[in-house]
């Protein structure tokens, strides 16, 4: 980094500190917060309290440990500031909110929420904590914007254990899906401009999660398991087993590490649900089912349900589906570059404080990367009669199932 770029980096970081500084009442506490975040941004191999204290020139880590464990400040206030910061730096009108969880491998049994449980991060059952997160993604960048610690029933049913880890008495058991719904509601009420939500099948299969998005008027493309029920067919895999060969198109769902991620995609319009999809007699939303098939391994098929404005194209739905990988990139970058998983705190409050400051550091890096690209990046957008229920509808496919507002589309129809 040049001297001029380094100077600008420090100026931008100071601006961020000024933005959140009022959340920390005392001057000494604000200084510790600055030292902690600067340490998370420093290119050091480990970012626990000892290394961060050494980086800041402190003789011991006591001050930084007090910042996480005993000082008076609210991590939710910093989360709110983080969301405004990301909205200002990366926000676009068609922003995508991405929900996923990640695991933090831990030893022992005293860290809040820890137990032997499946971690998608590790790909196996481990002694770990699980956090449910939201990332925000646009063509300008992506950053983590919210978090919740999952507490298994082994914790919430043992209030003495909870009190030892400083879990609030009012915190009761909540599934990951319930935590995700809380995060979505907060995010939709934040300054973040959100048009879409996407998530993997653990969340997409929950009807309450989908209904929340429909009631909120936000579009979604959600992965679902192959056994997912959908209109006109008891299983979504059975629905796409009926798709004609020409329904499958090669479409890229975005760029990966090795270039465009190209798959065979099929998309079919589903019948509308009057309660959510109509304003009076006029439809204003469409429902879709999508399937993504590997080109090299055609037996590998992933499935999605989508809810979208009328003018939405199949290519746009594919783009939103592909955006889900952005949260994996956020997890990797936040862990590798900002110490998201390199904490030594065991108590509930300490987890939220460290995680939130690490998310703030990662958001700063995302903003800086955008500015170094001179605020210009390539858009993420990409520009696909028989007894079968599948019918051609312009340049897409529609599932024909009798219903109160169902009409049979023909190959001559061109209205989307």
mmCIF file of N, CA and C in Angstrom, residues 1 5-20 37-38 40-42 81-83 85-86 89-90 140-145 334 337-338 356-373:
data_model
loop_
_atom_site.group_PDB
_atom_site.id
_atom_site.type_symbol
_atom_site.label_atom_id
_atom_site.label_comp_id
_atom_site.label_asym_id
_atom_site.label_seq_id
_atom_site.Cartn_x
_atom_site.Cartn_y
_atom_site.Cartn_z
ATOM 1 N N UNK A 1 0.844 -1.186 0.000
ATOM 2 C CA UNK A 1 0.000 0.000 0.000
ATOM 3 C C UNK A 1 0.879 1.235 0.000
ATOM 4 N N UNK A 5 -2.180 5.975 -0.037
ATOM 5 C CA UNK A 5 -3.287 5.057 0.214
ATOM 6 C C UNK A 5 -3.386 4.725 1.699
ATOM 7 N N UNK A 6 -2.224 4.568 2.355
ATOM 8 C CA UNK A 6 -2.234 4.292 3.783
ATOM 9 C C UNK A 6 -2.809 5.444 4.587
ATOM 10 N N UNK A 7 -2.506 6.665 4.168
ATOM 11 C CA UNK A 7 -3.065 7.838 4.842
ATOM 12 C C UNK A 7 -4.582 7.883 4.682
ATOM 13 N N UNK A 8 -5.066 7.589 3.473
ATOM 14 C CA UNK A 8 -6.505 7.589 3.241
ATOM 15 C C UNK A 8 -7.185 6.489 4.054
ATOM 16 N N UNK A 9 -6.520 5.328 4.129
ATOM 17 C CA UNK A 9 -7.040 4.218 4.945
ATOM 18 C C UNK A 9 -7.273 4.684 6.366
ATOM 19 N N UNK A 10 -6.278 5.341 6.962
ATOM 20 C CA UNK A 10 -6.384 5.791 8.341
ATOM 21 C C UNK A 10 -7.465 6.855 8.504
ATOM 22 N N UNK A 11 -7.596 7.744 7.517
ATOM 23 C CA UNK A 11 -8.633 8.768 7.577
ATOM 24 C C UNK A 11 -10.021 8.130 7.535
ATOM 25 N N UNK A 12 -10.195 7.156 6.640
ATOM 26 C CA UNK A 12 -11.493 6.476 6.534
ATOM 27 C C UNK A 12 -11.808 5.703 7.809
ATOM 28 N N UNK A 13 -10.790 5.054 8.387
ATOM 29 C CA UNK A 13 -11.015 4.305 9.617
ATOM 30 C C UNK A 13 -11.356 5.247 10.767
ATOM 31 N N UNK A 14 -10.687 6.397 10.820
ATOM 32 C CA UNK A 14 -11.014 7.383 11.852
ATOM 33 C C UNK A 14 -12.448 7.879 11.696
ATOM 34 N N UNK A 15 -12.890 8.063 10.457
ATOM 35 C CA UNK A 15 -14.284 8.473 10.235
ATOM 36 C C UNK A 15 -15.250 7.431 10.785
ATOM 37 N N UNK A 16 -14.926 6.152 10.586
ATOM 38 C CA UNK A 16 -15.777 5.094 11.115
ATOM 39 C C UNK A 16 -15.791 5.120 12.638
ATOM 40 N N UNK A 17 -14.626 5.327 13.235
ATOM 41 C CA UNK A 17 -14.551 5.385 14.690
ATOM 42 C C UNK A 17 -15.362 6.558 15.245
ATOM 43 N N UNK A 18 -15.329 7.699 14.548
ATOM 44 C CA UNK A 18 -16.124 8.851 14.981
ATOM 45 C C UNK A 18 -17.618 8.508 14.933
ATOM 46 N N UNK A 19 -18.012 7.743 13.895
ATOM 47 C CA UNK A 19 -19.417 7.380 13.725
ATOM 48 C C UNK A 19 -19.940 6.553 14.893
ATOM 49 N N UNK A 20 -19.126 5.622 15.388
ATOM 50 C CA UNK A 20 -19.585 4.724 16.450
ATOM 51 C C UNK A 20 -19.072 5.125 17.830
ATOM 52 N N UNK A 37 -10.314 -2.924 17.106
ATOM 53 C CA UNK A 37 -10.671 -3.006 15.684
ATOM 54 C C UNK A 37 -9.429 -2.890 14.812
ATOM 55 N N UNK A 38 -8.515 -1.997 15.171
ATOM 56 C CA UNK A 38 -7.267 -1.903 14.400
ATOM 57 C C UNK A 38 -6.505 -3.221 14.443
ATOM 58 N N UNK A 40 -7.854 -6.198 14.755
ATOM 59 C CA UNK A 40 -8.556 -7.142 13.880
ATOM 60 C C UNK A 40 -8.211 -6.919 12.421
ATOM 61 N N UNK A 41 -7.884 -5.684 12.057
ATOM 62 C CA UNK A 41 -7.534 -5.350 10.673
ATOM 63 C C UNK A 41 -6.050 -5.574 10.374
ATOM 64 N N UNK A 42 -5.235 -5.776 11.410
ATOM 65 C CA UNK A 42 -3.788 -5.905 11.216
ATOM 66 C C UNK A 42 -3.445 -7.261 10.596
ATOM 67 N N UNK A 81 -25.377 0.729 13.793
ATOM 68 C CA UNK A 81 -24.454 1.632 13.097
ATOM 69 C C UNK A 81 -23.806 0.926 11.909
ATOM 70 N N UNK A 82 -23.467 -0.346 12.083
ATOM 71 C CA UNK A 82 -22.878 -1.133 11.006
ATOM 72 C C UNK A 82 -23.826 -1.206 9.813
ATOM 73 N N UNK A 83 -25.107 -1.441 10.062
ATOM 74 C CA UNK A 83 -26.060 -1.539 8.967
ATOM 75 C C UNK A 83 -26.188 -0.220 8.216
ATOM 76 N N UNK A 85 -23.799 2.037 8.012
ATOM 77 C CA UNK A 85 -22.516 2.191 7.317
ATOM 78 C C UNK A 85 -22.512 1.392 6.016
ATOM 79 N N UNK A 86 -22.965 0.138 6.077
ATOM 80 C CA UNK A 86 -23.008 -0.701 4.878
ATOM 81 C C UNK A 86 -24.004 -0.137 3.867
ATOM 82 N N UNK A 89 -22.271 2.788 2.166
ATOM 83 C CA UNK A 89 -21.095 2.460 1.362
ATOM 84 C C UNK A 89 -21.384 1.470 0.236
ATOM 85 N N UNK A 90 -22.295 0.516 0.482
ATOM 86 C CA UNK A 90 -22.513 -0.569 -0.480
ATOM 87 C C UNK A 90 -23.962 -0.667 -0.948
ATOM 88 N N UNK A 140 -21.691 -3.517 -5.611
ATOM 89 C CA UNK A 140 -20.612 -2.729 -5.021
ATOM 90 C C UNK A 140 -19.796 -3.510 -3.999
ATOM 91 N N UNK A 141 -20.342 -4.594 -3.481
ATOM 92 C CA UNK A 141 -19.621 -5.387 -2.487
ATOM 93 C C UNK A 141 -20.588 -6.148 -1.611
ATOM 94 N N UNK A 142 -20.016 -6.817 -0.605
ATOM 95 C CA UNK A 142 -20.831 -7.605 0.317
ATOM 96 C C UNK A 142 -20.220 -7.564 1.706
ATOM 97 N N UNK A 143 -21.080 -7.623 2.724
ATOM 98 C CA UNK A 143 -20.607 -7.559 4.109
ATOM 99 C C UNK A 143 -21.624 -8.216 5.024
ATOM 100 N N UNK A 144 -21.153 -8.735 6.151
ATOM 101 C CA UNK A 144 -22.037 -9.274 7.178
ATOM 102 C C UNK A 144 -22.706 -8.119 7.919
ATOM 103 N N UNK A 145 -24.018 -8.242 8.192
ATOM 104 C CA UNK A 145 -24.748 -7.116 8.773
ATOM 105 C C UNK A 145 -25.565 -7.473 10.017
ATOM 106 N N UNK A 334 -14.031 -12.777 6.694
ATOM 107 C CA UNK A 334 -14.111 -12.272 8.061
ATOM 108 C C UNK A 334 -13.307 -13.147 9.024
ATOM 109 N N UNK A 337 -9.342 -12.712 7.684
ATOM 110 C CA UNK A 337 -8.753 -11.373 7.698
ATOM 111 C C UNK A 337 -9.120 -10.555 8.930
ATOM 112 N N UNK A 338 -10.220 -10.886 9.600
ATOM 113 C CA UNK A 338 -10.689 -10.042 10.705
ATOM 114 C C UNK A 338 -10.890 -10.813 12.006
ATOM 115 N N UNK A 356 -19.520 -8.695 16.603
ATOM 116 C CA UNK A 356 -19.980 -7.441 15.999
ATOM 117 C C UNK A 356 -18.804 -6.564 15.589
ATOM 118 N N UNK A 357 -17.776 -6.473 16.416
ATOM 119 C CA UNK A 357 -16.602 -5.672 16.045
ATOM 120 C C UNK A 357 -15.856 -6.299 14.875
ATOM 121 N N UNK A 358 -15.802 -7.625 14.816
ATOM 122 C CA UNK A 358 -15.172 -8.290 13.671
ATOM 123 C C UNK A 358 -15.979 -8.036 12.398
ATOM 124 N N UNK A 359 -17.311 -8.048 12.493
ATOM 125 C CA UNK A 359 -18.151 -7.723 11.344
ATOM 126 C C UNK A 359 -17.918 -6.285 10.897
ATOM 127 N N UNK A 360 -17.751 -5.385 11.845
ATOM 128 C CA UNK A 360 -17.478 -3.978 11.519
ATOM 129 C C UNK A 360 -16.153 -3.851 10.770
ATOM 130 N N UNK A 361 -15.137 -4.571 11.243
ATOM 131 C CA UNK A 361 -13.838 -4.549 10.559
ATOM 132 C C UNK A 361 -13.963 -5.091 9.143
ATOM 133 N N UNK A 362 -14.724 -6.171 8.981
ATOM 134 C CA UNK A 362 -14.907 -6.739 7.642
ATOM 135 C C UNK A 362 -15.655 -5.776 6.727
ATOM 136 N N UNK A 363 -16.676 -5.083 7.261
ATOM 137 C CA UNK A 363 -17.412 -4.105 6.458
ATOM 138 C C UNK A 363 -16.497 -2.961 6.022
ATOM 139 N N UNK A 364 -15.581 -2.561 6.898
ATOM 140 C CA UNK A 364 -14.619 -1.520 6.517
ATOM 141 C C UNK A 364 -13.746 -1.989 5.360
ATOM 142 N N UNK A 365 -13.297 -3.240 5.408
ATOM 143 C CA UNK A 365 -12.501 -3.769 4.295
ATOM 144 C C UNK A 365 -13.313 -3.804 3.003
ATOM 145 N N UNK A 366 -14.588 -4.176 3.102
ATOM 146 C CA UNK A 366 -15.431 -4.220 1.913
ATOM 147 C C UNK A 366 -15.618 -2.826 1.323
ATOM 148 N N UNK A 367 -15.803 -1.830 2.186
ATOM 149 C CA UNK A 367 -15.934 -0.453 1.718
ATOM 150 C C UNK A 367 -14.643 0.046 1.094
ATOM 151 N N UNK A 368 -13.522 -0.285 1.726
ATOM 152 C CA UNK A 368 -12.226 0.130 1.195
ATOM 153 C C UNK A 368 -11.972 -0.508 -0.167
ATOM 154 N N UNK A 369 -12.316 -1.779 -0.315
ATOM 155 C CA UNK A 369 -12.132 -2.459 -1.602
ATOM 156 C C UNK A 369 -12.948 -1.773 -2.691
ATOM 157 N N UNK A 370 -14.153 -1.353 -2.344
ATOM 158 C CA UNK A 370 -14.972 -0.650 -3.334
ATOM 159 C C UNK A 370 -14.298 0.664 -3.749
ATOM 160 N N UNK A 371 -13.790 1.414 -2.787
ATOM 161 C CA UNK A 371 -13.152 2.682 -3.108
ATOM 162 C C UNK A 371 -11.880 2.481 -3.922
ATOM 163 N N UNK A 372 -11.134 1.409 -3.654
ATOM 164 C CA UNK A 372 -9.929 1.139 -4.416
ATOM 165 C C UNK A 372 -10.255 0.744 -5.858
ATOM 166 N N UNK A 373 -11.455 0.263 -6.080
ATOM 167 C CA UNK A 373 -11.901 -0.019 -7.453
ATOM 168 C C UNK A 373 -12.490 1.230 -8.095
#
